[in-house]
Structure formats: C-alpha cells, structure tokens
Coordinates of N, CA and C in Angstrom, one line a residue:
Chain A
Q1 N 63.7 72.7 68.5 CA 63.6 74.0 69.2 C 63.8 75.1 68.2
V2 N 62.7 75.9 68.0 CA 62.8 77.0 67.1 C 63.6 78.2 67.7
Q3 N 64.5 78.7 67.0 CA 65.3 79.9 67.4 C 65.3 80.9 66.3
L4 N 65.3 82.2 66.8 CA 65.4 83.3 65.9 C 66.7 84.0 66.3
E5 N 67.7 84.0 65.4 CA 69.0 84.6 65.7 C 69.1 85.9 64.9
Q6 N 69.2 87.0 65.7 CA 69.3 88.3 65.1 C 70.8 88.8 65.0
S7 N 71.0 89.7 64.1 CA 72.3 90.3 63.8 C 72.7 91.2 65.0
G8 N 74.0 91.5 65.1 CA 74.5 92.2 66.2 C 74.2 93.7 66.3
A9 N 74.6 94.3 67.4 CA 74.3 95.7 67.7 C 74.9 96.6 66.7
E10 N 74.3 97.7 66.5 CA 74.8 98.7 65.5 C 74.8 100.1 66.1
V11 N 75.8 100.9 65.7 CA 75.8 102.3 66.0 C 75.8 103.1 64.7
K12 N 74.9 104.0 64.6 CA 74.7 104.7 63.3 C 74.6 106.2 63.6
Q13 N 75.0 106.9 62.6 CA 74.9 108.4 62.7 C 73.5 108.8 62.2
P14 N 73.0 109.9 62.6 CA 71.7 110.4 62.1 C 71.7 110.5 60.6
G15 N 70.6 110.1 60.0 CA 70.5 110.2 58.6 C 70.9 108.9 57.9
A16 N 71.6 108.0 58.6 CA 72.1 106.8 58.0 C 70.9 105.7 57.9
S17 N 71.3 104.6 57.4 CA 70.3 103.4 57.4 C 70.9 102.3 58.2
V18 N 70.0 101.4 58.6 CA 70.4 100.2 59.3 C 69.6 99.0 58.8
K19 N 70.3 97.9 58.7 CA 69.6 96.7 58.3 C 69.8 95.6 59.4
V20 N 68.7 95.1 59.9 CA 68.8 94.1 60.9 C 68.3 92.8 60.3
S21 N 69.0 91.7 60.6 CA 68.5 90.4 60.0 C 68.1 89.5 61.2
C22 N 67.3 88.5 60.8 CA 66.7 87.6 61.7 C 66.6 86.2 61.0
K23 N 67.4 85.3 61.5 CA 67.5 84.0 60.9 C 66.8 82.9 61.7
A24 N 65.9 82.2 61.1 CA 65.1 81.2 61.7 C 65.7 79.8 61.6
S25 N 65.7 79.0 62.6 CA 66.3 77.7 62.5 C 65.2 76.7 62.7
D26 N 65.3 75.5 62.0 CA 64.3 74.4 62.2 C 62.9 74.9 62.2
F27 N 62.5 75.6 61.2 CA 61.2 76.2 61.1 C 60.7 76.1 59.7
I28 N 59.4 75.9 59.6 CA 58.7 75.9 58.3 C 58.5 77.4 58.0
F29 N 59.5 78.1 57.5 CA 59.6 79.5 57.4 C 58.5 80.1 56.6
T30 N 58.2 79.5 55.5 CA 57.2 80.1 54.6 C 55.8 80.0 55.1
T31 N 55.5 79.3 56.1 CA 54.2 79.1 56.6 C 53.7 80.4 57.4
Y32 N 54.6 81.1 57.9 CA 54.3 82.2 58.8 C 54.7 83.6 58.4
G33 N 54.1 84.5 59.1 CA 54.5 85.9 59.0 C 55.5 86.3 60.0
I34 N 56.3 87.3 59.8 CA 57.3 87.8 60.7 C 56.9 89.3 61.1
S35 N 56.8 89.5 62.3 CA 56.6 90.9 62.8 C 57.9 91.4 63.3
W36 N 58.0 92.7 63.2 CA 59.1 93.5 63.7 C 58.6 94.5 64.8
V37 N 59.2 94.5 65.9 CA 58.8 95.2 67.1 C 60.0 95.9 67.6
R38 N 59.8 97.2 68.1 CA 61.0 97.8 68.7 C 60.6 98.3 70.1
Q39 N 61.6 98.6 70.9 CA 61.5 99.0 72.3 C 62.5 100.0 72.6
A40 N 62.1 101.3 72.7 CA 63.1 102.3 73.1 C 63.4 102.1 74.5
P41 N 64.6 102.7 75.0 CA 65.0 102.5 76.3 C 64.0 102.9 77.4
G42 N 63.6 101.9 78.2 CA 62.7 102.2 79.3 C 61.2 102.3 78.9
Q43 N 61.0 102.0 77.6 CA 59.6 102.2 77.0 C 58.9 100.9 76.7
G44 N 57.7 100.9 76.2 CA 57.0 99.7 75.9 C 57.3 99.2 74.5
L45 N 56.5 98.2 74.1 CA 56.7 97.6 72.8 C 55.9 98.4 71.7
E46 N 56.6 98.5 70.6 CA 56.0 99.2 69.4 C 56.1 98.4 68.2
W47 N 54.9 98.0 67.6 CA 54.9 97.2 66.4 C 55.2 98.1 65.2
M48 N 56.2 97.6 64.4 CA 56.6 98.3 63.2 C 56.0 97.8 61.9
G49 N 55.9 96.5 61.8 CA 55.5 96.0 60.5 C 55.5 94.5 60.5
W50 N 55.0 93.9 59.4 CA 54.8 92.5 59.3 C 55.0 92.1 57.8
I51 N 55.7 90.9 57.6 CA 55.8 90.4 56.3 C 55.5 88.9 56.2
S52 N 54.8 88.6 55.2 CA 54.5 87.1 55.0 C 55.7 86.5 54.3
A53 N 56.2 85.4 54.9 CA 57.3 84.7 54.3 C 56.8 83.9 53.1
Y54 N 55.5 83.7 53.0 CA 54.9 82.9 52.0 C 54.9 83.7 50.6
D55 N 54.4 84.9 50.7 CA 54.2 85.7 49.4 C 54.8 87.1 49.5
G56 N 55.5 87.4 50.6 CA 56.1 88.7 50.6 C 55.2 89.9 50.9
N57 N 53.9 89.6 51.1 CA 53.0 90.7 51.5 C 53.4 91.4 52.7
T58 N 53.3 92.7 52.7 CA 53.8 93.5 53.9 C 52.7 94.4 54.4
K59 N 52.8 94.7 55.7 CA 52.0 95.7 56.4 C 52.9 96.5 57.2
Y60 N 52.7 97.8 57.2 CA 53.6 98.7 58.0 C 52.8 99.6 58.9
A61 N 53.3 99.9 60.0 CA 52.7 101.0 60.8 C 52.9 102.3 60.1
Q62 N 51.8 103.1 60.2 CA 51.9 104.4 59.4 C 53.1 105.2 59.8
K63 N 53.5 105.1 61.1 CA 54.6 105.9 61.6 C 55.9 105.6 60.8
F64 N 56.0 104.4 60.3 CA 57.3 104.0 59.6 C 57.1 103.9 58.1
Q65 N 55.9 104.1 57.6 CA 55.7 104.0 56.2 C 56.6 104.9 55.4
G66 N 57.3 104.3 54.4 CA 58.2 105.1 53.6 C 59.7 105.1 54.1
R67 N 59.8 104.7 55.4 CA 61.2 104.7 56.0 C 61.7 103.3 56.3
V68 N 60.8 102.3 56.3 CA 61.2 100.9 56.6 C 60.8 100.0 55.5
T69 N 61.7 99.0 55.3 CA 61.4 98.0 54.3 C 61.7 96.6 54.9
L70 N 60.7 95.7 54.8 CA 60.8 94.4 55.3 C 61.0 93.4 54.1
T71 N 61.9 92.5 54.2 CA 62.1 91.5 53.2 C 62.4 90.2 53.8
T72 N 62.3 89.1 53.0 CA 62.6 87.8 53.4 C 63.4 87.1 52.3
D73 N 64.2 86.1 52.8 CA 65.0 85.2 51.9 C 64.6 83.8 52.3
T74 N 63.7 83.2 51.6 CA 63.3 81.9 52.1 C 64.4 80.8 51.9
S75 N 65.3 81.0 51.0 CA 66.4 80.0 50.9 C 67.3 79.9 52.1
T76 N 67.4 81.0 52.8 CA 68.2 81.0 54.1 C 67.4 81.2 55.3
R77 N 66.0 81.2 55.2 CA 65.1 81.4 56.3 C 65.5 82.7 57.1
T78 N 65.7 83.7 56.3 CA 66.1 85.0 57.0 C 65.1 86.1 56.6
A79 N 64.8 86.9 57.6 CA 64.0 88.1 57.4 C 64.9 89.3 57.7
N80 N 64.6 90.4 57.0 CA 65.4 91.6 57.2 C 64.5 92.8 57.4
M81 N 65.0 93.7 58.2 CA 64.3 95.0 58.4 C 65.3 96.1 58.1
E82 N 65.0 97.0 57.2 CA 65.9 98.1 56.9 C 65.1 99.4 57.3
L83 N 65.8 100.2 58.1 CA 65.2 101.5 58.5 C 66.1 102.6 58.1
R84 N 65.6 103.5 57.4 CA 66.4 104.6 56.7 C 66.1 105.9 57.5
S85 N 67.0 106.9 57.1 CA 66.9 108.3 57.7 C 66.8 108.2 59.2
L86 N 67.7 107.6 59.8 CA 67.7 107.3 61.2 C 67.8 108.7 62.0
R87 N 67.1 108.7 63.1 CA 67.1 109.8 64.0 C 67.4 109.3 65.4
S88 N 67.7 110.2 66.3 CA 68.1 109.8 67.6 C 67.0 109.0 68.3
D89 N 65.8 109.3 68.0 CA 64.7 108.6 68.7 C 64.4 107.3 68.1
D90 N 65.2 106.8 67.1 CA 65.2 105.5 66.6 C 66.1 104.5 67.4
T91 N 66.8 105.1 68.4 CA 67.6 104.3 69.3 C 66.7 103.4 70.1
A92 N 66.9 102.1 69.9 CA 66.0 101.1 70.5 C 66.5 99.7 70.3
V93 N 65.9 98.8 71.0 CA 66.1 97.3 70.7 C 65.1 96.9 69.7
Y94 N 65.5 96.3 68.6 CA 64.6 95.8 67.6 C 64.5 94.3 67.6
Y95 N 63.2 93.8 67.6 CA 63.0 92.4 67.7 C 62.3 91.9 66.5
C96 N 62.6 90.7 66.1 CA 61.7 90.0 65.1 C 60.9 88.9 65.9
A97 N 59.8 88.6 65.4 CA 58.9 87.6 66.1 C 58.1 86.8 65.1
I98 N 58.0 85.5 65.3 CA 57.2 84.6 64.5 C 56.4 83.8 65.5
E99 N 55.1 84.0 65.5 CA 54.2 83.3 66.4 C 54.7 83.6 67.9
Q100 N 55.0 82.6 68.6 CA 55.4 82.8 70.0 C 56.9 82.9 70.1
Y101 N 57.6 82.9 69.0 CA 59.1 82.9 69.1 C 59.6 84.3 68.8
W102 N 60.5 84.7 69.6 CA 61.1 86.1 69.5 C 62.6 85.9 69.4
G103 N 63.2 86.8 68.6 CA 64.7 86.9 68.6 C 65.2 87.5 69.9
Q104 N 66.5 87.6 70.0 CA 67.1 88.1 71.2 C 67.2 89.6 71.2
G105 N 66.8 90.2 70.1 CA 66.9 91.7 70.0 C 68.2 92.2 69.5
T106 N 68.1 93.3 68.8 CA 69.3 94.0 68.2 C 69.2 95.4 68.7
L107 N 70.2 95.8 69.4 CA 70.3 97.2 69.9 C 70.8 98.1 68.7
V108 N 70.1 99.1 68.4 CA 70.5 100.1 67.4 C 70.6 101.4 68.1
I109 N 71.8 102.0 68.1 CA 72.0 103.3 68.7 C 72.3 104.3 67.6
V110 N 71.5 105.4 67.6 CA 71.7 106.5 66.6 C 72.3 107.7 67.4
S111 N 73.5 108.0 67.0 CA 74.2 109.1 67.7 C 75.3 109.7 66.8
S112 N 75.4 111.0 66.9 CA 76.5 111.6 66.2 C 77.8 111.7 67.0
Chain B
D1 N 43.7 103.7 64.6 CA 44.4 102.5 65.1 C 43.6 102.1 66.4
V2 N 43.7 100.8 66.7 CA 43.1 100.2 67.9 C 44.0 100.6 69.1
V3 N 43.4 101.2 70.1 CA 44.1 101.5 71.3 C 43.8 100.5 72.4
L4 N 44.8 99.9 73.0 CA 44.7 99.0 74.1 C 45.1 99.7 75.4
T5 N 44.2 99.7 76.3 CA 44.5 100.4 77.6 C 44.6 99.3 78.7
Q6 N 45.7 99.2 79.3 CA 46.0 98.2 80.3 C 45.9 98.9 81.7
S7 N 45.4 98.1 82.7 CA 45.4 98.6 84.0 C 45.5 97.4 85.0
P8 N 46.2 97.6 86.1 CA 46.9 98.9 86.5 C 48.2 99.0 85.8
L9 N 48.8 100.2 85.9 CA 50.2 100.3 85.4 C 51.2 99.6 86.1
S10 N 51.0 99.5 87.5 CA 51.9 98.8 88.3 C 51.1 97.9 89.3
L11 N 51.6 96.7 89.5 CA 50.9 95.8 90.3 C 51.8 95.1 91.3
P12 N 51.8 95.6 92.6 CA 52.6 94.9 93.6 C 51.8 93.8 94.1
V13 N 52.4 92.6 94.2 CA 51.7 91.4 94.6 C 52.5 90.7 95.7
T14 N 51.8 89.9 96.5 CA 52.5 89.1 97.5 C 52.7 87.7 96.9
L15 N 53.8 87.1 97.1 CA 54.1 85.8 96.6 C 53.0 84.8 97.1
G16 N 52.5 84.0 96.1 CA 51.5 83.1 96.4 C 50.0 83.6 96.3
Q17 N 49.9 84.9 96.1 CA 48.6 85.5 95.9 C 48.3 85.7 94.5
P18 N 47.0 85.8 94.1 CA 46.6 86.0 92.7 C 46.8 87.4 92.2
A19 N 46.9 87.5 90.9 CA 47.1 88.9 90.3 C 46.2 88.9 89.0
S20 N 45.7 90.1 88.7 CA 44.9 90.2 87.6 C 45.2 91.5 86.8
I21 N 45.3 91.4 85.5 CA 45.6 92.6 84.6 C 44.5 92.7 83.6
S22 N 44.0 94.0 83.4 CA 43.0 94.2 82.5 C 43.5 94.9 81.2
C23 N 42.9 94.6 80.1 CA 43.2 95.1 78.8 C 41.9 95.5 78.1
R24 N 41.7 96.7 77.9 CA 40.5 97.2 77.2 C 40.8 97.8 75.8
S25 N 40.0 97.3 74.8 CA 40.3 97.8 73.5 C 39.3 98.9 73.1
S26 N 39.8 99.7 72.2 CA 38.9 100.8 71.7 C 37.9 100.3 70.7
Q27 N 38.0 99.1 70.2 CA 37.0 98.5 69.3 C 37.1 97.0 69.4
S28 N 36.0 96.4 69.0 CA 35.9 94.9 69.1 C 37.1 94.2 68.4
L29 N 37.6 93.2 69.1 CA 38.7 92.4 68.5 C 38.2 91.1 67.9
L30 N 36.9 90.9 67.8 CA 36.4 89.8 67.1 C 36.6 89.9 65.6
Y31 N 37.3 88.9 65.0 CA 37.5 89.0 63.6 C 36.4 88.2 62.8
S32 N 36.4 88.5 61.6 CA 35.3 87.9 60.7 C 35.4 86.3 60.7
D33 N 36.5 85.8 61.0 CA 36.6 84.3 61.0 C 36.2 83.7 62.3
G34 N 35.7 84.5 63.2 CA 35.2 84.0 64.5 C 36.3 84.0 65.6
N35 N 37.5 84.2 65.2 CA 38.6 84.3 66.2 C 38.7 85.7 66.8
T36 N 39.3 85.8 68.0 CA 39.6 87.1 68.6 C 41.1 87.0 68.9
Y37 N 41.8 87.9 68.1 CA 43.3 87.8 68.2 C 43.9 88.8 69.2
L38 N 43.7 88.3 70.5 CA 44.2 89.1 71.6 C 45.2 88.2 72.3
S39 N 46.5 88.6 72.4 CA 47.5 87.9 73.0 C 48.1 88.6 74.2
W40 N 48.8 87.9 75.1 CA 49.4 88.4 76.3 C 50.9 88.0 76.2
F41 N 51.8 89.0 76.5 CA 53.2 88.7 76.5 C 53.8 89.1 77.9
Q42 N 54.8 88.4 78.3 CA 55.6 88.6 79.5 C 57.0 89.1 79.1
Q43 N 57.5 90.1 79.7 CA 58.8 90.5 79.5 C 59.6 90.6 80.8
R44 N 60.4 89.7 81.1 CA 61.2 89.7 82.3 C 62.3 90.7 82.1
P45 N 62.8 91.2 83.2 CA 63.9 92.2 83.1 C 65.1 91.7 82.3
G46 N 65.5 92.5 81.3 CA 66.6 92.2 80.4 C 66.4 91.1 79.4
Q47 N 65.2 90.6 79.3 CA 64.9 89.6 78.3 C 64.0 90.0 77.2
S48 N 63.9 89.2 76.1 CA 62.9 89.4 75.1 C 61.5 89.1 75.6
P49 N 60.5 89.7 75.0 CA 59.2 89.3 75.3 C 58.9 87.8 75.0
R50 N 58.0 87.3 75.8 CA 57.6 85.9 75.6 C 56.1 85.8 75.5
R51 N 55.5 85.2 74.5 CA 54.1 85.1 74.4 C 53.6 84.0 75.4
L52 N 52.6 84.4 76.2 CA 52.0 83.5 77.2 C 50.7 82.9 76.6
I53 N 49.9 83.8 76.1 CA 48.5 83.5 75.7 C 48.2 84.0 74.3
Y54 N 47.5 83.3 73.5 CA 47.0 83.8 72.2 C 45.5 83.5 72.1
N55 N 44.9 84.2 71.2 CA 43.4 84.1 71.0 C 42.7 84.0 72.3
I56 N 42.9 85.0 73.1 CA 42.2 85.3 74.4 C 42.7 84.3 75.5
S57 N 42.7 83.0 75.3 CA 42.8 82.1 76.4 C 43.7 80.9 76.1
H58 N 44.3 80.8 75.0 CA 45.1 79.6 74.7 C 46.5 79.8 75.1
R59 N 47.0 78.9 76.1 CA 48.3 79.0 76.6 C 49.3 78.5 75.6
D60 N 50.5 79.2 75.4 CA 51.5 78.6 74.6 C 52.2 77.5 75.3
S61 N 52.9 76.7 74.5 CA 53.6 75.5 75.1 C 54.6 76.0 76.1
G62 N 54.6 75.3 77.3 CA 55.6 75.6 78.3 C 55.1 76.6 79.3
V63 N 54.0 77.2 79.0 CA 53.5 78.3 79.9 C 52.8 77.6 81.1
P64 N 53.2 77.9 82.3 CA 52.5 77.3 83.5 C 51.0 77.6 83.5
D65 N 50.3 76.6 84.1 CA 48.8 76.7 84.0 C 48.3 77.7 85.1
R66 N 49.2 78.3 85.8 CA 48.7 79.4 86.7 C 48.4 80.7 86.0
F67 N 48.8 80.7 84.7 CA 48.4 81.8 83.8 C 47.2 81.5 83.0
S68 N 46.2 82.4 83.0 CA 45.0 82.2 82.3 C 44.5 83.5 81.7
G69 N 43.9 83.4 80.5 CA 43.3 84.5 79.9 C 41.8 84.4 79.7
S70 N 41.1 85.5 79.7 CA 39.7 85.4 79.5 C 39.2 86.7 78.9
G71 N 37.9 86.8 78.5 CA 37.4 88.0 78.0 C 36.7 87.8 76.6
S72 N 36.2 88.9 76.1 CA 35.6 88.9 74.8 C 35.4 90.3 74.3
G73 N 35.2 90.5 73.0 CA 34.9 91.8 72.4 C 36.0 92.8 72.7
T74 N 35.8 93.6 73.7 CA 36.7 94.7 74.0 C 37.4 94.6 75.4
D75 N 37.0 93.6 76.2 CA 37.5 93.5 77.6 C 38.2 92.2 77.8
F76 N 39.4 92.3 78.2 CA 40.2 91.0 78.4 C 41.0 91.1 79.7
T77 N 41.3 89.9 80.2 CA 42.0 89.8 81.5 C 43.0 88.7 81.5
L78 N 44.1 89.0 82.1 CA 45.2 88.0 82.3 C 45.2 87.8 83.8
K79 N 45.1 86.5 84.2 CA 45.2 86.2 85.6 C 46.3 85.3 85.9
I80 N 47.0 85.5 87.1 CA 48.0 84.6 87.6 C 47.4 84.1 88.9
S81 N 47.2 82.8 89.0 CA 46.5 82.3 90.1 C 47.3 82.4 91.4
R82 N 48.6 82.2 91.3 CA 49.5 82.3 92.5 C 50.8 82.8 92.0
V83 N 51.1 84.0 92.3 CA 52.3 84.7 91.8 C 53.6 84.0 92.4
E84 N 54.5 83.8 91.5 CA 55.8 83.3 91.9 C 56.9 84.3 91.6
A85 N 58.0 84.2 92.2 CA 59.1 85.2 92.0 C 59.5 85.4 90.6
E86 N 59.4 84.3 89.8 CA 59.8 84.4 88.4 C 58.8 85.1 87.5
D87 N 57.7 85.5 88.1 CA 56.6 86.2 87.3 C 56.9 87.7 87.3
V88 N 57.9 88.2 88.0 CA 58.2 89.6 88.0 C 58.6 90.0 86.6
G89 N 58.0 91.2 86.2 CA 58.3 91.7 84.8 C 57.2 92.6 84.4
V90 N 57.2 92.9 83.1 CA 56.1 93.7 82.5 C 55.3 92.9 81.5
Y91 N 54.0 93.0 81.7 CA 53.1 92.2 80.9 C 52.3 93.2 79.9
Y92 N 52.3 92.7 78.6 CA 51.6 93.5 77.6 C 50.5 92.7 76.9
C93 N 49.4 93.3 76.6 CA 48.5 92.7 75.7 C 48.7 93.2 74.3
M94 N 48.3 92.5 73.3 CA 48.5 92.8 71.9 C 47.4 92.3 71.1
Q95 N 46.9 93.2 70.2 CA 45.8 92.7 69.3 C 46.3 92.5 67.9
G96 N 45.8 91.4 67.3 CA 46.2 91.0 65.9 C 45.0 91.0 65.0
T97 N 43.9 91.6 65.4 CA 42.7 91.6 64.6 C 42.7 92.6 63.5
H98 N 43.2 93.8 63.9 CA 43.1 95.0 63.0 C 44.5 95.5 62.7
W99 N 44.8 95.8 61.4 CA 46.1 96.5 61.1 C 45.9 98.0 61.4
P100 N 47.0 98.6 61.9 CA 48.2 98.0 62.4 C 48.0 97.2 63.7
L101 N 48.8 96.2 63.9 CA 48.8 95.5 65.2 C 49.3 96.6 66.3
T102 N 48.7 96.4 67.5 CA 49.0 97.3 68.5 C 49.2 96.6 69.9
F103 N 50.0 97.3 70.7 CA 50.3 96.7 72.0 C 49.6 97.7 73.1
G104 N 49.3 97.1 74.2 CA 49.0 97.9 75.4 C 50.2 98.5 75.9
G105 N 50.0 99.4 76.9 CA 51.2 100.2 77.4 C 52.0 99.4 78.4
G106 N 51.5 98.3 78.9 CA 52.2 97.4 79.8 C 51.8 97.6 81.2
T107 N 52.0 96.5 82.0 CA 51.7 96.5 83.4 C 52.9 95.9 84.1
K108 N 53.5 96.6 85.0 CA 54.7 96.1 85.7 C 54.2 95.3 87.0
V109 N 54.6 94.0 87.0 CA 54.3 93.2 88.2 C 55.5 93.1 89.0
E110 N 55.4 93.4 90.3 CA 56.5 93.3 91.2 C 56.1 92.7 92.5
I111 N 57.0 92.2 93.3 CA 56.7 91.5 94.5 C 56.7 92.5 95.7
K112 N 55.7 92.5 96.5 CA 55.6 93.4 97.6 C 56.8 93.1 98.6

C-alpha cells in the first residue's frame, strides 16, 4: 500500500519561509513525478508545481515562479516544497501527489 | 493557461439516481502521444482529494464501477450511475496535457 506522509502543520509570520516534506513508502520513487497542490480555506484545488524524481526536472505555475522550490531526495524517497516570502493568502493546506496517491495535507497558517 | 470550466457548481441528487458533471476545456487536451490527460478527483469533506478517473475514462484501482468518465478533445463528463451517500463531496477535473496543470473549479455533490 503506497502512502505519502507529509510533515506537520506550520504557523509562520509574513515574510518567512516554510518547507513541507512528503515521504513515500513502498514506492518506486524515481519512476514518477510529484505534484504539489494547495487549497485555501473553503476554496478549490490549485496546482503549484511538479518535479521529476527521476532527473529533478521541475515545472512551476507562473504564480509561484521565483517563490517556490521543489526538491527530492531519492535516498529517503522524500519530496520537499519550500515557499518563501509568505503572505497571509498563502494560508492553505498543501498536498503532495504522485499519480493517484495523495498525502494527508499540511496546514500552513501565515499570520502575524 | 488552460481553463477548465465545470458545471454545474452544485448538484443536489437523490440517492440511487444518476448524476453527471461536465468539464469543458479552453483548448484540446489531446496530447501528441495520442493520450488525453484529463482526470477526475473526488474530495470528501475533511479528506484529501482522491483520483477516480485518469485519461478520460480509466478508473483507478478500488474505484466503484458506478463512476465512469467519457469525452474527447475539449468536452468531458463524469457520471455516477447511482449516487450513494458516500459520494457526497466536491468533484474536480484536472488536465495534465499542457503546462501548467490546471483544475476545474469544482462541483459540489450533495444529497437532496
């Protein structure tokens, strides 16, 4: 059974950075790409970016270009998403997804 | 960016009755490899999204056969043959043909 385990909730001040991790279990990690999707409170799904675990190739939504960095560590089957210069409207649940598998979500609250 | 327009926004249904959700794309989702990367996701209240359908009509493992997907080019449909109580939630279409990946705005399915 493939599982994606994400890191815990974070509370950050405006202007800070946050790093969310996503660890895959029992998965041929390098075969797939990992998408990151966020969902603001009461809102729909928003695709942020994608990274190939095979070669590190990345694609980002224009909205987040320059502010988000996706990385992977194949030795630990972990994908990471770092979002910088946080604003209050970055408050959301952040998900990682590989094919049909999704993490449980990580709540990031940005508040002073 | 590809815009996916879902309708209706809200869908009250009677248990045991069919339901249908439309997803229209601003441009063709047929990729050069012959595949059409249109997926459907279900998000139950308080849960992570779950992929139901990929490549227009392929059900993911464990998805009940009352869910079916159809369409081509720019017009796609998710059908539930007989709605059950556990089907309550928000349904999203997503395209994976063009970067950036994009989601539809969602359709909320509720029981009458």
